[in-house]
mmCIF file of N, CA and C in Angstrom:
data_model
loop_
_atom_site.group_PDB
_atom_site.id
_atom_site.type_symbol
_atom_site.label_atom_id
_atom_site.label_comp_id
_atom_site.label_asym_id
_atom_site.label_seq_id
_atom_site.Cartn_x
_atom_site.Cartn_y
_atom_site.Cartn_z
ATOM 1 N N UNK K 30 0.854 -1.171 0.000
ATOM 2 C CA UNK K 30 0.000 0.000 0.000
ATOM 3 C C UNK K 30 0.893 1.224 0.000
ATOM 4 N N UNK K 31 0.727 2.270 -0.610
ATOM 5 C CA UNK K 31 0.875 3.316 -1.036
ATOM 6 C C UNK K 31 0.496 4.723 -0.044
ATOM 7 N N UNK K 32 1.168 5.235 0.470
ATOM 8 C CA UNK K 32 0.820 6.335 1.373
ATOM 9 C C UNK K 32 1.142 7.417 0.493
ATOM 10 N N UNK K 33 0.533 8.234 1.217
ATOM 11 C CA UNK K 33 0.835 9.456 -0.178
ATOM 12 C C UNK K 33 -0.027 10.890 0.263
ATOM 13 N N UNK K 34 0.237 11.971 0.792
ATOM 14 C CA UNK K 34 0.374 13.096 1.360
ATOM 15 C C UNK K 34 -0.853 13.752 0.766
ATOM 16 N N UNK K 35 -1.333 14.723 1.125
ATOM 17 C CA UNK K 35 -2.511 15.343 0.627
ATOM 18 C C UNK K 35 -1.977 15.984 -0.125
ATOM 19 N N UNK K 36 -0.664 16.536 0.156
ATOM 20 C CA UNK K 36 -0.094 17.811 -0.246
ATOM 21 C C UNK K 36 0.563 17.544 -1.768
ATOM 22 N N UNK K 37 1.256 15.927 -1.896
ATOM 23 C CA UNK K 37 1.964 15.388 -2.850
ATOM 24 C C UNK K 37 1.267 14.546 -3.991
ATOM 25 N N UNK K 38 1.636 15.595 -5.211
ATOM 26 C CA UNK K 38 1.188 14.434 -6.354
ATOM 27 C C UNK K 38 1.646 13.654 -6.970
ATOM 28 N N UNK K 39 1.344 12.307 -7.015
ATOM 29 C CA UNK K 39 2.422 11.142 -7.924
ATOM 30 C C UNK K 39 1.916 10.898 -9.302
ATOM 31 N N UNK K 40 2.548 11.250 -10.203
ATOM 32 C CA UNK K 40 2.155 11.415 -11.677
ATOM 33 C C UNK K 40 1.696 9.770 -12.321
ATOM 34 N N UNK K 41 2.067 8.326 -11.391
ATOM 35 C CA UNK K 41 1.611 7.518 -11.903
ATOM 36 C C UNK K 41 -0.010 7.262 -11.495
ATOM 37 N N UNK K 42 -0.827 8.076 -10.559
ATOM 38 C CA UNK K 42 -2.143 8.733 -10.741
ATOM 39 C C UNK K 42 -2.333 9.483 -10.891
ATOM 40 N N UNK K 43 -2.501 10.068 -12.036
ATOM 41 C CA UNK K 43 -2.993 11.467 -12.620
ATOM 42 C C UNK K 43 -3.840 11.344 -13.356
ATOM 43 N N UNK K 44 -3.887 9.833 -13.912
ATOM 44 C CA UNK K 44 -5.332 9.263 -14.853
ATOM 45 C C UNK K 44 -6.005 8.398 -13.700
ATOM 46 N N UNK K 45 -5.551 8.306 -12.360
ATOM 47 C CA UNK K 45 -6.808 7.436 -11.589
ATOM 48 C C UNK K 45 -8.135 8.766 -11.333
ATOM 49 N N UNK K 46 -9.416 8.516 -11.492
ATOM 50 C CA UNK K 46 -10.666 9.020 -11.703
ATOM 51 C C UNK K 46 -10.886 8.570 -10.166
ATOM 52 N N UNK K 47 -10.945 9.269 -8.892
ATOM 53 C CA UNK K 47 -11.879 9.338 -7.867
ATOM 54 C C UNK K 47 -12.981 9.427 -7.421
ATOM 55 N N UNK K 48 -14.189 8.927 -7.294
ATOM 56 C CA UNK K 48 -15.459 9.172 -7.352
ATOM 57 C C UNK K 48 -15.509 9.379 -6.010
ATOM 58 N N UNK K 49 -16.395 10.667 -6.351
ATOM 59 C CA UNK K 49 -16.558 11.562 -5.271
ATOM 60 C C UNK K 49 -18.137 10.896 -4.239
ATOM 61 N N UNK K 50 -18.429 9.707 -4.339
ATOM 62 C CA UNK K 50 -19.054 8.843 -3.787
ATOM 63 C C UNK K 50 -17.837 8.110 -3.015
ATOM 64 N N UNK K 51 -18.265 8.414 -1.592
ATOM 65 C CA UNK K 51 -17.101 7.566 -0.308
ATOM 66 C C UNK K 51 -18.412 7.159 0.547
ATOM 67 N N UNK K 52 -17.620 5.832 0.872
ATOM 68 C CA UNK K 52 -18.287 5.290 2.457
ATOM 69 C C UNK K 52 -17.596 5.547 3.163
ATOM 70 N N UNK K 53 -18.312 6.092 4.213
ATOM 71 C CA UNK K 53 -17.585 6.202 5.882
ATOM 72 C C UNK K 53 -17.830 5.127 6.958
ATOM 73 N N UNK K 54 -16.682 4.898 7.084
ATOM 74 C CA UNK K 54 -16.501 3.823 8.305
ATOM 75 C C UNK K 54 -16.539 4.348 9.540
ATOM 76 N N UNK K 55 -17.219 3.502 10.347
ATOM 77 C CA UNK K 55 -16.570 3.768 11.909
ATOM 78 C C UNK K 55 -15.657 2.411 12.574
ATOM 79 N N UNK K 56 -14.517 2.640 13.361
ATOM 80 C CA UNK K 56 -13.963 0.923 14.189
ATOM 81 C C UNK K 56 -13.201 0.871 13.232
ATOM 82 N N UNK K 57 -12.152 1.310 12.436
ATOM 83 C CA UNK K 57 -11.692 0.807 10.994
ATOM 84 C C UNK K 57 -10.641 0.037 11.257
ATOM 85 N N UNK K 58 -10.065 -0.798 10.830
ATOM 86 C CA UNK K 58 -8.550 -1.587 11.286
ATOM 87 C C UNK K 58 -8.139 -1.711 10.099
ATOM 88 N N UNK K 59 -7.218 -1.117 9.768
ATOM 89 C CA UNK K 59 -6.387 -1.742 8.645
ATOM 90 C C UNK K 59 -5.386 -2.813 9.151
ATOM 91 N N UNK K 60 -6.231 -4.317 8.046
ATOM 92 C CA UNK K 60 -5.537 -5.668 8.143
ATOM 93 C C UNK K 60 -4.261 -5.941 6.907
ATOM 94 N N UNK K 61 -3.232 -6.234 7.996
ATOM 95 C CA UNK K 61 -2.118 -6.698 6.946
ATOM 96 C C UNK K 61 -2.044 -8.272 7.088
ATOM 97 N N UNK K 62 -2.573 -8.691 5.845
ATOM 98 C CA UNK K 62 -2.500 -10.168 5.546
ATOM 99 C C UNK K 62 -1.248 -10.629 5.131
ATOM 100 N N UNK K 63 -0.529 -11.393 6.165
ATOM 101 C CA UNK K 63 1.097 -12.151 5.852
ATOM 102 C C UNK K 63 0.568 -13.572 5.775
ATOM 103 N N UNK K 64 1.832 -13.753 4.863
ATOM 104 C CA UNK K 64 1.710 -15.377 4.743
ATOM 105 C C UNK K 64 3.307 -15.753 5.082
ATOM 106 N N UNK K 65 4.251 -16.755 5.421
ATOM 107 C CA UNK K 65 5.324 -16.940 5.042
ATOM 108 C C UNK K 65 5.860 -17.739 3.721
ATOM 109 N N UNK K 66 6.480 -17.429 3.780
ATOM 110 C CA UNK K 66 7.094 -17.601 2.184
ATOM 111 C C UNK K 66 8.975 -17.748 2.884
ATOM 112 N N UNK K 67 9.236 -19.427 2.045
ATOM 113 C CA UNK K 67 10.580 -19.483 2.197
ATOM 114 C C UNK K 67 11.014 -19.176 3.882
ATOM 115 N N UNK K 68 9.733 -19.136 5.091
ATOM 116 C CA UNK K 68 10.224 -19.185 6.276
ATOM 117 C C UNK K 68 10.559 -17.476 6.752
ATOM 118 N N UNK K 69 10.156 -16.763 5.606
ATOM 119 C CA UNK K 69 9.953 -15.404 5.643
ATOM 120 C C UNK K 69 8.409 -14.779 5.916
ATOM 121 N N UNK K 70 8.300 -13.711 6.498
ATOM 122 C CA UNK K 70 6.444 -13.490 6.781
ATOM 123 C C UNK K 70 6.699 -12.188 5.347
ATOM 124 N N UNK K 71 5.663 -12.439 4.558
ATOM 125 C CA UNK K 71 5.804 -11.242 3.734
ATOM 126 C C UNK K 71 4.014 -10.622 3.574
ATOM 127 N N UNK K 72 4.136 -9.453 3.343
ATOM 128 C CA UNK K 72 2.214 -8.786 3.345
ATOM 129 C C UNK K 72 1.809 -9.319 1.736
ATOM 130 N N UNK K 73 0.710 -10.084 1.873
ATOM 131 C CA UNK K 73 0.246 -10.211 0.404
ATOM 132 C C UNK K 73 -0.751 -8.819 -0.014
ATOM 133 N N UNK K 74 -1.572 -8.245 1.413
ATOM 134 C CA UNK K 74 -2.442 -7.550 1.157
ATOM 135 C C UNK K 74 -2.375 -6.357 2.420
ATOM 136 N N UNK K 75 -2.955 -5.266 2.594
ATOM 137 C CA UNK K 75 -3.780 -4.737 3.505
ATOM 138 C C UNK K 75 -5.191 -4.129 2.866
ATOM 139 N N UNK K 76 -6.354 -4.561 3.412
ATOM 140 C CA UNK K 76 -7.613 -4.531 3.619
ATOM 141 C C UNK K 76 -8.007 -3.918 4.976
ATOM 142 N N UNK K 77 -9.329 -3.336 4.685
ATOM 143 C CA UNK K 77 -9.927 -2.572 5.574
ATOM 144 C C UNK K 77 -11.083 -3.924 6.489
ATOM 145 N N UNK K 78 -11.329 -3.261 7.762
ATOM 146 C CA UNK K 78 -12.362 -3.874 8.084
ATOM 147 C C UNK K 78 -13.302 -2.887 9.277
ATOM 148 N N UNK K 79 -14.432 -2.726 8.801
ATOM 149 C CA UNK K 79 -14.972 -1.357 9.645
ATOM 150 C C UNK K 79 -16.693 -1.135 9.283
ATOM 151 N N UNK K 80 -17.435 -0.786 9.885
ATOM 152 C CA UNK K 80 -18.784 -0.659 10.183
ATOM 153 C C UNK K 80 -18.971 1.050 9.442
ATOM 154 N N UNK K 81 -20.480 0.710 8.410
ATOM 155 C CA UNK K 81 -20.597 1.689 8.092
ATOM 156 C C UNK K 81 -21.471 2.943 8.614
ATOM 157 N N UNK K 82 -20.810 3.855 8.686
ATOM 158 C CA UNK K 82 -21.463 5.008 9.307
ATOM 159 C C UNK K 82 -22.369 5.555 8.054
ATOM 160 N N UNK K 83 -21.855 5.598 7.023
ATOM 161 C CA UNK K 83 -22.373 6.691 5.638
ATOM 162 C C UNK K 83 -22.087 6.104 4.803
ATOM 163 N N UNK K 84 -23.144 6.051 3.778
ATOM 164 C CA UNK K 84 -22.499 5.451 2.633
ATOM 165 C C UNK K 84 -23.507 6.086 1.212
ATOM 166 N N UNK K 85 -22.452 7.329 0.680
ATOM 167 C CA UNK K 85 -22.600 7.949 -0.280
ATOM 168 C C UNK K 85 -23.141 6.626 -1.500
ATOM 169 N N UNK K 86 -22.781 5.794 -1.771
ATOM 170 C CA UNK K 86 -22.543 4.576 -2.854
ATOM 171 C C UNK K 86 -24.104 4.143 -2.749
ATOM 172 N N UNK K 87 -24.516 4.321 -1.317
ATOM 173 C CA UNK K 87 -25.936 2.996 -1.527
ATOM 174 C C UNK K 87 -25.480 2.023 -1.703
ATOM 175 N N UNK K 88 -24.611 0.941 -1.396
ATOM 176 C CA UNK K 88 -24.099 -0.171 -1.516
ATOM 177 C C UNK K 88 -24.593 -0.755 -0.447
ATOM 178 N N UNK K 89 -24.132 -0.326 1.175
ATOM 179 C CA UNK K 89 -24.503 -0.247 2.598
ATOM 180 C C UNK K 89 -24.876 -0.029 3.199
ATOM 181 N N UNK K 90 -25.855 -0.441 4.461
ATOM 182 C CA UNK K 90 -26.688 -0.044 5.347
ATOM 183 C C UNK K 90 -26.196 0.248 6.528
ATOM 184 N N UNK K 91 -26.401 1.331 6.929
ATOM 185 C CA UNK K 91 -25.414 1.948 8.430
ATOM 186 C C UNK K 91 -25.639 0.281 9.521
ATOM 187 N N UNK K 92 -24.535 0.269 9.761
ATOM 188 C CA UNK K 92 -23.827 -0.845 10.915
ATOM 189 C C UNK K 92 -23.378 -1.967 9.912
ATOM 190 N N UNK K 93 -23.296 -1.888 8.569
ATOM 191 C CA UNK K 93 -23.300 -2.645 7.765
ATOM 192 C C UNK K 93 -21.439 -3.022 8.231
ATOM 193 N N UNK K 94 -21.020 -4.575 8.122
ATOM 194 C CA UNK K 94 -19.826 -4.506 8.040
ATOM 195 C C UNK K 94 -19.345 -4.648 6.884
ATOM 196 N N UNK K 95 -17.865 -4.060 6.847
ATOM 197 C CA UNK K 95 -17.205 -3.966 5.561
ATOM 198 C C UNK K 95 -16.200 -4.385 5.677
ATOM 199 N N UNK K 96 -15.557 -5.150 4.871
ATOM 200 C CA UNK K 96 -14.228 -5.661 4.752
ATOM 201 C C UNK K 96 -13.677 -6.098 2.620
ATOM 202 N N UNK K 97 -12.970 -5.112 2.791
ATOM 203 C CA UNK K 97 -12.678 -4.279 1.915
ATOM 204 C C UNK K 97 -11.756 -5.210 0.776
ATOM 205 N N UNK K 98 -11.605 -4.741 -0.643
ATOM 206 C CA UNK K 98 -10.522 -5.092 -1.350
ATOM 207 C C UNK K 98 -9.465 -4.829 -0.752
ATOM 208 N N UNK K 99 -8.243 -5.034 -1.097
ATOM 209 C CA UNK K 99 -7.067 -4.791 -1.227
ATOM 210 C C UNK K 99 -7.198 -2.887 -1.227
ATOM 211 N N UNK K 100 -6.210 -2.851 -0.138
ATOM 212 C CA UNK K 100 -5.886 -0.809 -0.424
ATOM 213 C C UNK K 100 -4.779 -0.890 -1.599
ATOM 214 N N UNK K 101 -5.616 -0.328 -2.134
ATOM 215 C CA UNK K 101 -4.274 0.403 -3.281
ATOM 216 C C UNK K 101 -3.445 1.939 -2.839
ATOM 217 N N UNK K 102 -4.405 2.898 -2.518
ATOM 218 C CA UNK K 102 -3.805 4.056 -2.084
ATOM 219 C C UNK K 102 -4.208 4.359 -0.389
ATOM 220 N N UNK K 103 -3.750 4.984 0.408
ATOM 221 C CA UNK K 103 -4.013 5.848 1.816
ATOM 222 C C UNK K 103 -3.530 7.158 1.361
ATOM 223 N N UNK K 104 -4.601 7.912 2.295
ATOM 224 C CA UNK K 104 -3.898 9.171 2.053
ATOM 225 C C UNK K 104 -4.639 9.786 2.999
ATOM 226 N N UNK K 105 -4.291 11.637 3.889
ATOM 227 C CA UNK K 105 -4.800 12.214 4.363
ATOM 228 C C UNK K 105 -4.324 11.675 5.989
ATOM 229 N N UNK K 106 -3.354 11.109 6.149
ATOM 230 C CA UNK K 106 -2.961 10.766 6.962
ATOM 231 C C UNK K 106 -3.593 9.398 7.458
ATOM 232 N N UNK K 107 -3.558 8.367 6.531
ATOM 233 C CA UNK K 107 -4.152 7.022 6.615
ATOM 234 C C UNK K 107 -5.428 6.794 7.141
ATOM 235 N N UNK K 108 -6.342 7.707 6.659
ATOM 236 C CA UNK K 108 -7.782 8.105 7.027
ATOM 237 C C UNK K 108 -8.643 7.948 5.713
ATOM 238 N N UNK K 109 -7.949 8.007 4.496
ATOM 239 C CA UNK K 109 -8.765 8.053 3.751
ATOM 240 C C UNK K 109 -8.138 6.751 2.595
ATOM 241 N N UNK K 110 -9.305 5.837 1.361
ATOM 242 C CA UNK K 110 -8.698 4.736 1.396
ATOM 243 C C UNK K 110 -8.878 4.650 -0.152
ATOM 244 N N UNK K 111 -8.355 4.242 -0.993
ATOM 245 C CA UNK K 111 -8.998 3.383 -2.487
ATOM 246 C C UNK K 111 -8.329 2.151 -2.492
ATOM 247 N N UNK K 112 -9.499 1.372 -2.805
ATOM 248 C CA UNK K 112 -8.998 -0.334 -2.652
ATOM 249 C C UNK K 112 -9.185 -0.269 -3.996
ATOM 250 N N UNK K 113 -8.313 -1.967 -4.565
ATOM 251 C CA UNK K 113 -7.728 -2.200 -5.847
ATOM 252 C C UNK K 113 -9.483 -1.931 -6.649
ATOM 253 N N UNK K 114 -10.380 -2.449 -5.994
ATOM 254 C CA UNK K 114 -12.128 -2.529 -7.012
ATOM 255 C C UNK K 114 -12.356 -0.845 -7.309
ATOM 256 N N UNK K 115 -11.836 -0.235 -6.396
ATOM 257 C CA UNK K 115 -11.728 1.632 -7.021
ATOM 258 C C UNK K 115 -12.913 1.935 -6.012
ATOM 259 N N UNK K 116 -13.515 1.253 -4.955
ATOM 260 C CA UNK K 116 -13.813 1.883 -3.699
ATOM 261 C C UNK K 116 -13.195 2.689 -2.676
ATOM 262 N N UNK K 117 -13.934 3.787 -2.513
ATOM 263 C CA UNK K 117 -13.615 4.842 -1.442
ATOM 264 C C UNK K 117 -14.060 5.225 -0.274
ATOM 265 N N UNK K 118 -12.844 4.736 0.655
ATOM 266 C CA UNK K 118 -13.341 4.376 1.889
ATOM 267 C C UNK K 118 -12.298 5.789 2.927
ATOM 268 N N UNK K 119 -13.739 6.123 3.713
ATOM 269 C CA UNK K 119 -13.143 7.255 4.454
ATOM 270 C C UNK K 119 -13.228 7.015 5.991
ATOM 271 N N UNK K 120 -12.005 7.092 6.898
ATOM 272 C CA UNK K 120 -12.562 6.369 8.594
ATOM 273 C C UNK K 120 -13.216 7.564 9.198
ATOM 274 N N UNK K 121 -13.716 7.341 10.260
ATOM 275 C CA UNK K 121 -14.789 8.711 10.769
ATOM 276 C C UNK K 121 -13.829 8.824 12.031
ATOM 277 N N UNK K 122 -12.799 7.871 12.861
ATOM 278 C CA UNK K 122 -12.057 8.159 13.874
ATOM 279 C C UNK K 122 -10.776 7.463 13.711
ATOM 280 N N UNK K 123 -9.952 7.216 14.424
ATOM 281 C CA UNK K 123 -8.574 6.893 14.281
ATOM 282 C C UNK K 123 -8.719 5.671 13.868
ATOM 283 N N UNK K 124 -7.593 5.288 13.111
ATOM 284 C CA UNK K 124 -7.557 4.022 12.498
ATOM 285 C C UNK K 124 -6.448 3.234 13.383
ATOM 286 N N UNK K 125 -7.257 1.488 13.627
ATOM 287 C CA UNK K 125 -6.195 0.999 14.248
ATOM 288 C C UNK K 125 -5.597 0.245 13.159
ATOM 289 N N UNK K 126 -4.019 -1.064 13.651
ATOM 290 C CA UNK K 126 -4.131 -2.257 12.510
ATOM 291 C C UNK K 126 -3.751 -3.433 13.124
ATOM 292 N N UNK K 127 -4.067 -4.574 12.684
ATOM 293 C CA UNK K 127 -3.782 -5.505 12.502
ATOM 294 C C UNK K 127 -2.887 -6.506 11.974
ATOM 295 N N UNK K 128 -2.274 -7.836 12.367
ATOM 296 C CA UNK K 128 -1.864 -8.445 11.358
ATOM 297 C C UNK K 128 -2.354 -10.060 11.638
ATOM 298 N N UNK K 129 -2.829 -10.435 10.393
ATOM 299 C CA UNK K 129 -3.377 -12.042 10.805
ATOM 300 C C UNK K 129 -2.707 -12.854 9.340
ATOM 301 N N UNK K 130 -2.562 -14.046 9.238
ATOM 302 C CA UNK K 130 -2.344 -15.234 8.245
ATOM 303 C C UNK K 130 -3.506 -15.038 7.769
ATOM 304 N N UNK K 131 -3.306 -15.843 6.089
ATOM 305 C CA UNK K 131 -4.009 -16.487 5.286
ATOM 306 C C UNK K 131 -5.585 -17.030 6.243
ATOM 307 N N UNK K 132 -4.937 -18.045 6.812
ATOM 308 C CA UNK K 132 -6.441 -18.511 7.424
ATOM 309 C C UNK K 132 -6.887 -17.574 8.385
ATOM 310 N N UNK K 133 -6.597 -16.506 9.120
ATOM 311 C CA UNK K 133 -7.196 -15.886 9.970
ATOM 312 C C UNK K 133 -8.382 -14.953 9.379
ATOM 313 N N UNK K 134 -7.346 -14.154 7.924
ATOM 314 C CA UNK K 134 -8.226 -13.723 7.673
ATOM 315 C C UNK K 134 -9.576 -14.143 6.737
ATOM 316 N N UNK K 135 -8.887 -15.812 6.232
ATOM 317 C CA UNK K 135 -10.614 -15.852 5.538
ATOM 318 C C UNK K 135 -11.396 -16.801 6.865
ATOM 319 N N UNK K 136 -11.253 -16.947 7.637
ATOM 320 C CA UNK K 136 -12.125 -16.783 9.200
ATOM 321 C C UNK K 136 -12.889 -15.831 9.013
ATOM 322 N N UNK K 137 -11.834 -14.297 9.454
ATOM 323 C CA UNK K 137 -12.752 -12.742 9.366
ATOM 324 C C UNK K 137 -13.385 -12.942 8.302
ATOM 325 N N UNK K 138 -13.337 -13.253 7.133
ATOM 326 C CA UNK K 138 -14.135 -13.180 6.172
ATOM 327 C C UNK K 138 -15.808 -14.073 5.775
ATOM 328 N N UNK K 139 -15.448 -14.679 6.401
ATOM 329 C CA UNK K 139 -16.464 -16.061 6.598
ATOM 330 C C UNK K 139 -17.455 -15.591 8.158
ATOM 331 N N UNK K 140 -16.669 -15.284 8.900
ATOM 332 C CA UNK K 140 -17.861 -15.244 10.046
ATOM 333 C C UNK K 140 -17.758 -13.424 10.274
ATOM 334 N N UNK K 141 -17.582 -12.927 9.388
ATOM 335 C CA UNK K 141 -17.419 -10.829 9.940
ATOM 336 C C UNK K 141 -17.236 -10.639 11.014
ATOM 337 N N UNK K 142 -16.563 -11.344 12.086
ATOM 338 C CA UNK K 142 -15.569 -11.234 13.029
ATOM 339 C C UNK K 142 -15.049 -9.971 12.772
ATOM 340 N N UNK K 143 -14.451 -9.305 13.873
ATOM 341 C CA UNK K 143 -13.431 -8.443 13.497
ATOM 342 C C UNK K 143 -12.236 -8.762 13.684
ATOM 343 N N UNK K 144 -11.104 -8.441 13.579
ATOM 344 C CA UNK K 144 -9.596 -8.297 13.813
ATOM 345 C C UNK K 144 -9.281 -9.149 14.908
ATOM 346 N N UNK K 145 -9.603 -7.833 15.529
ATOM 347 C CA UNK K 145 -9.367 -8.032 17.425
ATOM 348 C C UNK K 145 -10.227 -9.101 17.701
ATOM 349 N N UNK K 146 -11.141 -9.845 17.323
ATOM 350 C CA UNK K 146 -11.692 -11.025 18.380
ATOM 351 C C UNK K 146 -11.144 -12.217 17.407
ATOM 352 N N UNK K 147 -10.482 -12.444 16.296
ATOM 353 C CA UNK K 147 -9.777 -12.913 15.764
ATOM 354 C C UNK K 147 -8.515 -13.615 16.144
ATOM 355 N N UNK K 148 -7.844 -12.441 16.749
ATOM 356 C CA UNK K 148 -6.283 -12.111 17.399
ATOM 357 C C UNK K 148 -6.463 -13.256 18.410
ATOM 358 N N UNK K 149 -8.022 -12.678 19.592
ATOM 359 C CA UNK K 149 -7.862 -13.395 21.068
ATOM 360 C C UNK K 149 -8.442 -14.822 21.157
ATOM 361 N N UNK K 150 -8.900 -14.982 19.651
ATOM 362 C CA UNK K 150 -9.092 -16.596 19.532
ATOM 363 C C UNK K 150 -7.943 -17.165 19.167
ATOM 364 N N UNK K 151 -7.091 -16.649 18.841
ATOM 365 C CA UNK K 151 -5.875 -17.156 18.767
ATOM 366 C C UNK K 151 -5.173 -17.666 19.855
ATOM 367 N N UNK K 152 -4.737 -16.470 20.117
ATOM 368 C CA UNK K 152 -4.351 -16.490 21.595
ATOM 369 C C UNK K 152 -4.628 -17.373 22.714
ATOM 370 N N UNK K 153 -6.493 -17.648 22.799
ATOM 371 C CA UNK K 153 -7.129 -18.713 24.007
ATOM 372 C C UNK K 153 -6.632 -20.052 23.490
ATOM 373 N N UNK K 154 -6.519 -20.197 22.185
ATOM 374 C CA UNK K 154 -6.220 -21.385 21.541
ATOM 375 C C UNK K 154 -5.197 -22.222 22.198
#
């Protein structure tokens, strides 16, 4: 993922098109999905996971959970989001993060768990 300043423009988006349709999250965690590789942990992804407050799109129903494509860009001080599908995701309070495996996160994905109760099933395990 790509961080990138309000202030700073990177000329390899200058043809990405922003739609000025954003969902707002509340609870947001940005998840970094590692796998190991070669006995190494490397990020295949970071994805969002967060409850919707607003949602310009009509896609979502407030408390709706969301768990997101792949982030392609952050910006605005890791508050604001475009995942690889060209969704725009904005947090309404501080963002926490995460990191879980392959299977943890298609768990979160399968039961909309969040992060954190993810982590402490681990853990009791």
């Amino acid at each position: 993922m790509q961080q990138i300043d309000s202030n700073q423009e990177k000329p390899e988006y200058n043809d990405f098109q922003i739609d000025s349709l954003k969902t707002y999250l509340r609870e947001v965690t940005v998840v970094s999905v590692v796998d190991k590789v070669d006995g190494e942990l490397i990020e295949i992804a970071q994805i969002l996971h967060g409850f919707v407050e607003l949602d310009e799109t009509q896609r979502f129903s407030h408390d709706d959970v969301v768990i997101s494509s792949p982030v392609e860009i952050s910006s605005n001080h890791n508050t604001q989001f475009i995942t690889k599908s060209g969704s725009y995701y904005v947090s309404c309070d501080k963002v926490k993060h995460a990191t879980l495996n392959g299977l943890e996160w298609l768990k979160m994905r399968q039961t909309l768990m969040n992060p954190k109760d993810i982590l402490i099933l681990k853990y009791l395990s």
